[in-house]
Coordinates of C-alpha atoms and ligand atoms in Angstrom, one line a residue:
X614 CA 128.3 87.9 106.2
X615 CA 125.3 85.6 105.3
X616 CA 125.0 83.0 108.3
X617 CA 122.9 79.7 107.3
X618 CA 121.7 79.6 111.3
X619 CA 120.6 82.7 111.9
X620 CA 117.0 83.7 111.9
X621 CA 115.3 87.0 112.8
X622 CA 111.5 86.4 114.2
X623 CA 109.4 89.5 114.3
X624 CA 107.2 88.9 116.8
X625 CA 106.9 88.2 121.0
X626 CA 103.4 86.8 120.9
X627 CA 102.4 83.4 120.9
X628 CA 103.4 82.7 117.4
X629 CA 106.5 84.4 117.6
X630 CA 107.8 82.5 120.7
X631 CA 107.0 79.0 119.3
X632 CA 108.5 79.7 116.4
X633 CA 111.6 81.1 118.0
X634 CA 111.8 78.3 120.4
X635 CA 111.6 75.8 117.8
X636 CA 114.4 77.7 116.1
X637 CA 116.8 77.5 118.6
X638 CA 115.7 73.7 119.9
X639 CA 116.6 72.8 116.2
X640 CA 120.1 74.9 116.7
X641 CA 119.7 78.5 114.8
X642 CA 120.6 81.6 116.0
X643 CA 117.7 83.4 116.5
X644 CA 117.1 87.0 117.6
X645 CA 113.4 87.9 118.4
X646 CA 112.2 91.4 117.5
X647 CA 110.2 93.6 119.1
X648 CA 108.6 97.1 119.0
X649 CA 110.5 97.9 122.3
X650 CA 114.1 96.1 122.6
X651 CA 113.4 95.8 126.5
X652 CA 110.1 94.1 125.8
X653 CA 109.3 91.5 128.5
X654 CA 108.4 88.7 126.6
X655 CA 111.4 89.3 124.7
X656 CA 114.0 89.3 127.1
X657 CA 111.9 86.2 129.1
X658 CA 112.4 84.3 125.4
X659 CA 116.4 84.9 126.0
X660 CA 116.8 84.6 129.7
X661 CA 114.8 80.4 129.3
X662 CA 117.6 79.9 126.4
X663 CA 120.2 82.0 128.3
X664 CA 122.5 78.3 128.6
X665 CA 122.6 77.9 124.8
X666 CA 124.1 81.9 123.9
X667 CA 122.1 81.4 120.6
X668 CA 119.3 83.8 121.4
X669 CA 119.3 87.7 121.9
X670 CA 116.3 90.4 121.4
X671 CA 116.5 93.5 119.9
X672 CA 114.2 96.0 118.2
X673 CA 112.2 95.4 114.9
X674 CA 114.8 97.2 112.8
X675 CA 117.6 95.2 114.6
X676 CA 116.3 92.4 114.0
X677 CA 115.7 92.3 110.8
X678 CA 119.6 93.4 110.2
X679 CA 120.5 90.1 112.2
X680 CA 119.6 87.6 109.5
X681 CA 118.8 87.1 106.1
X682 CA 115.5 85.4 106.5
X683 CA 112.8 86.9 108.9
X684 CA 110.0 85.5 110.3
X685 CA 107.0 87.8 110.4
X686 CA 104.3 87.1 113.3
X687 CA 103.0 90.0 114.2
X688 CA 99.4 91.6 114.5
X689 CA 98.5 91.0 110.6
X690 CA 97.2 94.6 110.4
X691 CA 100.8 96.2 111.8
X692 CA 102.8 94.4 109.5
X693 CA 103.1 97.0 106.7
X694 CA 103.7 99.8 109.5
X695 CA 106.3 97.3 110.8
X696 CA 108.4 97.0 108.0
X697 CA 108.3 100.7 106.8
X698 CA 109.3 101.3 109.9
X699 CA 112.1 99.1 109.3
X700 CA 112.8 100.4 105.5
X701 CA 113.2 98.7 102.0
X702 CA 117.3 99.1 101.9
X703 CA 117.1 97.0 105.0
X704 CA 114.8 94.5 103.3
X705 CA 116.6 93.9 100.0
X706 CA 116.9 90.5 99.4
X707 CA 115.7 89.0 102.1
X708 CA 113.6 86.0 102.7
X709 CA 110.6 87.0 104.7
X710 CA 108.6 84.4 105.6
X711 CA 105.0 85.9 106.3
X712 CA 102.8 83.9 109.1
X713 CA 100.4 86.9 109.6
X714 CA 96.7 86.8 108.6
X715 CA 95.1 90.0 107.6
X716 CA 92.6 89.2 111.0
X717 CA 90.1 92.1 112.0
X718 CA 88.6 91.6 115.4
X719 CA 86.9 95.0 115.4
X720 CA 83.8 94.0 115.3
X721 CA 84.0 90.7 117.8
X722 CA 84.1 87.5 117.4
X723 CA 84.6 85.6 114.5
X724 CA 87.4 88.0 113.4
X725 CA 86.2 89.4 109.7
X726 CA 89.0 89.3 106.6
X727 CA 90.0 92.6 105.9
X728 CA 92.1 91.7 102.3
X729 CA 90.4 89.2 100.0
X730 CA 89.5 87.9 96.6
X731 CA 91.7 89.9 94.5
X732 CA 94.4 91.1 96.8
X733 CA 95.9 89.2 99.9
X734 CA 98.2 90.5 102.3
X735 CA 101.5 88.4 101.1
X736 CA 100.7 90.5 97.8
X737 CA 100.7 93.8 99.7
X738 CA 103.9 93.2 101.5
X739 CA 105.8 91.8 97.8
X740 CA 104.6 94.9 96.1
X741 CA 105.6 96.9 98.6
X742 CA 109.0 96.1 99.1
X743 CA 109.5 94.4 95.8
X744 CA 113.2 93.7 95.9
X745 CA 112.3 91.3 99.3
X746 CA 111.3 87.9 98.5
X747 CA 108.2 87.2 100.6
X748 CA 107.5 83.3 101.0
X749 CA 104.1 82.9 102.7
X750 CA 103.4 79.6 105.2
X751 CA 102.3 78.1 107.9
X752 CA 99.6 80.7 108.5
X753 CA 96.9 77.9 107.9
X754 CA 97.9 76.2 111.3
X755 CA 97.9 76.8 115.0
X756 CA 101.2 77.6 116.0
X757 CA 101.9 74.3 118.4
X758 CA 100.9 72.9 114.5
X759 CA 103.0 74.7 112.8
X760 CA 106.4 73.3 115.2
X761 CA 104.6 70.1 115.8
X762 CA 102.9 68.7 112.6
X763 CA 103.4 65.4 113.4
X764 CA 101.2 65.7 117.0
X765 CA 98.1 65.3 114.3
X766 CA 97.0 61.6 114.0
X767 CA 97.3 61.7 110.3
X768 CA 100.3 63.3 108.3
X769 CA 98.6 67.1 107.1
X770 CA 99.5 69.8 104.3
X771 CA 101.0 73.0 104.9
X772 CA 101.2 75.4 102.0
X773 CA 103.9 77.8 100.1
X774 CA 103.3 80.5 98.4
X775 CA 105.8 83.0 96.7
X776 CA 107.8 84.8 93.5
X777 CA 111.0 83.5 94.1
X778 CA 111.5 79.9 93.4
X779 CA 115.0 80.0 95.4
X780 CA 113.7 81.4 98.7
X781 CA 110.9 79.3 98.5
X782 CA 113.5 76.4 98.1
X783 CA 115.1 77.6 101.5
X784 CA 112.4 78.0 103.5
X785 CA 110.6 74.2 102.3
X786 CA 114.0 73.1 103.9
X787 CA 113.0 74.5 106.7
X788 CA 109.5 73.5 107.3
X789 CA 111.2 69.9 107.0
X790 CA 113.1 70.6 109.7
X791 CA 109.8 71.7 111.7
X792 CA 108.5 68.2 110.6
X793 CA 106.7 69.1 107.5
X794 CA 108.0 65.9 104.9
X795 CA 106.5 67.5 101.6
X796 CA 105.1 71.4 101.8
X797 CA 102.8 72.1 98.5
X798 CA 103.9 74.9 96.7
X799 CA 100.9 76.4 95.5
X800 CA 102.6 79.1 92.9
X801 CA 103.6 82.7 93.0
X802 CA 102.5 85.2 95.8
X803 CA 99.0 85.5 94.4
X804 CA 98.2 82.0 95.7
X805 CA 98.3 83.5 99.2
X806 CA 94.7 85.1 98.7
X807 CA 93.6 80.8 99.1
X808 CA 95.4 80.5 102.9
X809 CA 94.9 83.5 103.6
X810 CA 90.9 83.3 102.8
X811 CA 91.1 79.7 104.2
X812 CA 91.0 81.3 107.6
X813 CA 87.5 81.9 107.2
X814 CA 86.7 78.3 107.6
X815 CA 89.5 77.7 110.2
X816 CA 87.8 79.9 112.4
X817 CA 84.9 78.2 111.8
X818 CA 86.3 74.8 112.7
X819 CA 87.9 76.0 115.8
X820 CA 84.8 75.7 117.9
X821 CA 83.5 72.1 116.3
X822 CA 86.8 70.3 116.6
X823 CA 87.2 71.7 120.2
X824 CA 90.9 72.8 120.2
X825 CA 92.8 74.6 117.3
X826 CA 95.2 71.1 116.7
X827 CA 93.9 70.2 113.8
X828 CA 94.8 70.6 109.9
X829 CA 93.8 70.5 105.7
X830 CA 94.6 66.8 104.4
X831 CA 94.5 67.0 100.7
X832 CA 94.0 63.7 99.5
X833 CA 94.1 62.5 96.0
X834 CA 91.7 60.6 93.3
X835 CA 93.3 57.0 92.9
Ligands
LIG2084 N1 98.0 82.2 117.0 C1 98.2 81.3 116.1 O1 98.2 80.0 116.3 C2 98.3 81.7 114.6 C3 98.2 80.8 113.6 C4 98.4 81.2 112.3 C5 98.7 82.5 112.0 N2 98.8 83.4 113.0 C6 99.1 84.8 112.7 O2 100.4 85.1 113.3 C7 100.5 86.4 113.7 C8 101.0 86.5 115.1 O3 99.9 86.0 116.0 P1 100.1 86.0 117.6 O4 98.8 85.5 118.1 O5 101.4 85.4 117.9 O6 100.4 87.5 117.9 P2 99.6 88.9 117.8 O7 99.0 89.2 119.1 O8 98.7 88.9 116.6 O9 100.8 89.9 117.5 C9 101.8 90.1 118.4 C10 103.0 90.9 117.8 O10 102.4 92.0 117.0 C11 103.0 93.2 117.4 N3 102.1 94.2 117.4 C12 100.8 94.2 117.8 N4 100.2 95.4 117.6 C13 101.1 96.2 117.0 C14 101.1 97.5 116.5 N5 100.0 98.3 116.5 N6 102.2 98.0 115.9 C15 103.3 97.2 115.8 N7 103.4 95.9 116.2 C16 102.3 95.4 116.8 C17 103.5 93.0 118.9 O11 104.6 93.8 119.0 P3 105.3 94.0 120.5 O12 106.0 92.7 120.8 O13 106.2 95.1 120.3 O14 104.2 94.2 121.4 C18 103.8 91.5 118.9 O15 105.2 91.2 118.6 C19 99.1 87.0 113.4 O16 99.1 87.7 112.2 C20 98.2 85.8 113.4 O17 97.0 86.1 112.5 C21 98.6 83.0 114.3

């Protein structure tokens, strides 16, 4: 049975717990997933929201049965390992909503790009579990950004990006919930390669605007 308020988010790190705790502040059910179902940051996430019975932890592959739209934000690199592990019958139609950048810090600081120009990694995920409807966001901000959009001094842009004009319909609601008054859907799940690569310069900015709260205006010709 399909339930509106529920939310899966894959993911115990930073990302993942603002994400989750914005979920349940703005009244979902969420249940946060984790390699290990007795992960500590996991079961810390549903002992602070313990008073409100709307958040549990489970594994990956439990999580992702919970709900029909997951969250993904986890190590960009693990994400195709993640959901194999999980397996396509369990993805069928769901909404996953990718946050992960495909970040490789092998080599140091800045972290290099390791999908780009004519591949991204919102593309790898579609085409490999193609009958999941993968809706990329929100991986262009900082994560007390992505809850918090409205903490900027000016109104920003957050992007969309995805093959399925319905699942991209649900999760626009969703970032207006989070605060975001009119998302730009760039087109189908190729336009991820332009967040994705983005990140580049977002790295970039990081150190010259002296905090990570910052965020892409696009402004218009009169
Ligand atoms: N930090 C930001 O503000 C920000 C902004 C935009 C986009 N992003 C993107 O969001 C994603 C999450 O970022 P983050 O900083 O919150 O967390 P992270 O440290 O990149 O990832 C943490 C999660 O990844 C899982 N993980 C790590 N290595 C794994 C492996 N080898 N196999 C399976 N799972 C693995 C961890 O699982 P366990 O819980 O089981 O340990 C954990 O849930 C990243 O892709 C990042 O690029 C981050």
């Amino acid at each position: 049975m399909t339930n509106n308020k529920r939310i899966a988010v894959l993911g115990t790190g930073m990302v993942g717990q603002g994400i989750a705790n914005k979920l349940i502040s703005l009244g979902y059910d969420v249940m946060m997933g984790s390699r290990e179902k007795a992960n500590e940051k996991a079961v810390a996430f549903v002992t602070s929201h313990a008073s409100t019975g709307r958040a549990s932890n489970g594994t990956f592959a439990e999580a992702a049965s919970y709900a029909e739209i997951m969250i993904t934000a986890t190590h960009g690199e693990s994400i195709l390992s993640i959901l194999n592990g999980i397996g396509a019958a369990a993805l069928a139609n769901k909404i996953i909503v990718d946050i992960s950048n495909p970040l490789d810090f092998s080599q140091g600081m800045p972290p290099s790009l390791s999908i780009v120009n004519t591949d991204s990694l919102g593309e790898r995920i579609q085409r490999a579990f193609l009958s999941a409807r993968i809706v990329k966001t929100l991986n262009t901000v900082n994560v007390d950004v992505m809850v918090n959009p409205k903490q900027l001094a000016e109104r920003s842009d957050v992007f969309v990006s995805g093959n399925d004009a319905a699942a991209k319909a649900t999760v626009v609601d969703l970032l207006k919930e989070f605060g975001w008054d009119a998302p730009l859907d760039l087109g189908d799940i190729t336009t991820a390669r332009g967040t994705e690569m983005y990140l580049a310069l977002w790295i970039r900015l990081w150190p010259i605007v002296g905090n990570p709260h910052f965020n892409l205006k696009i402004v218009r010709a009169l």
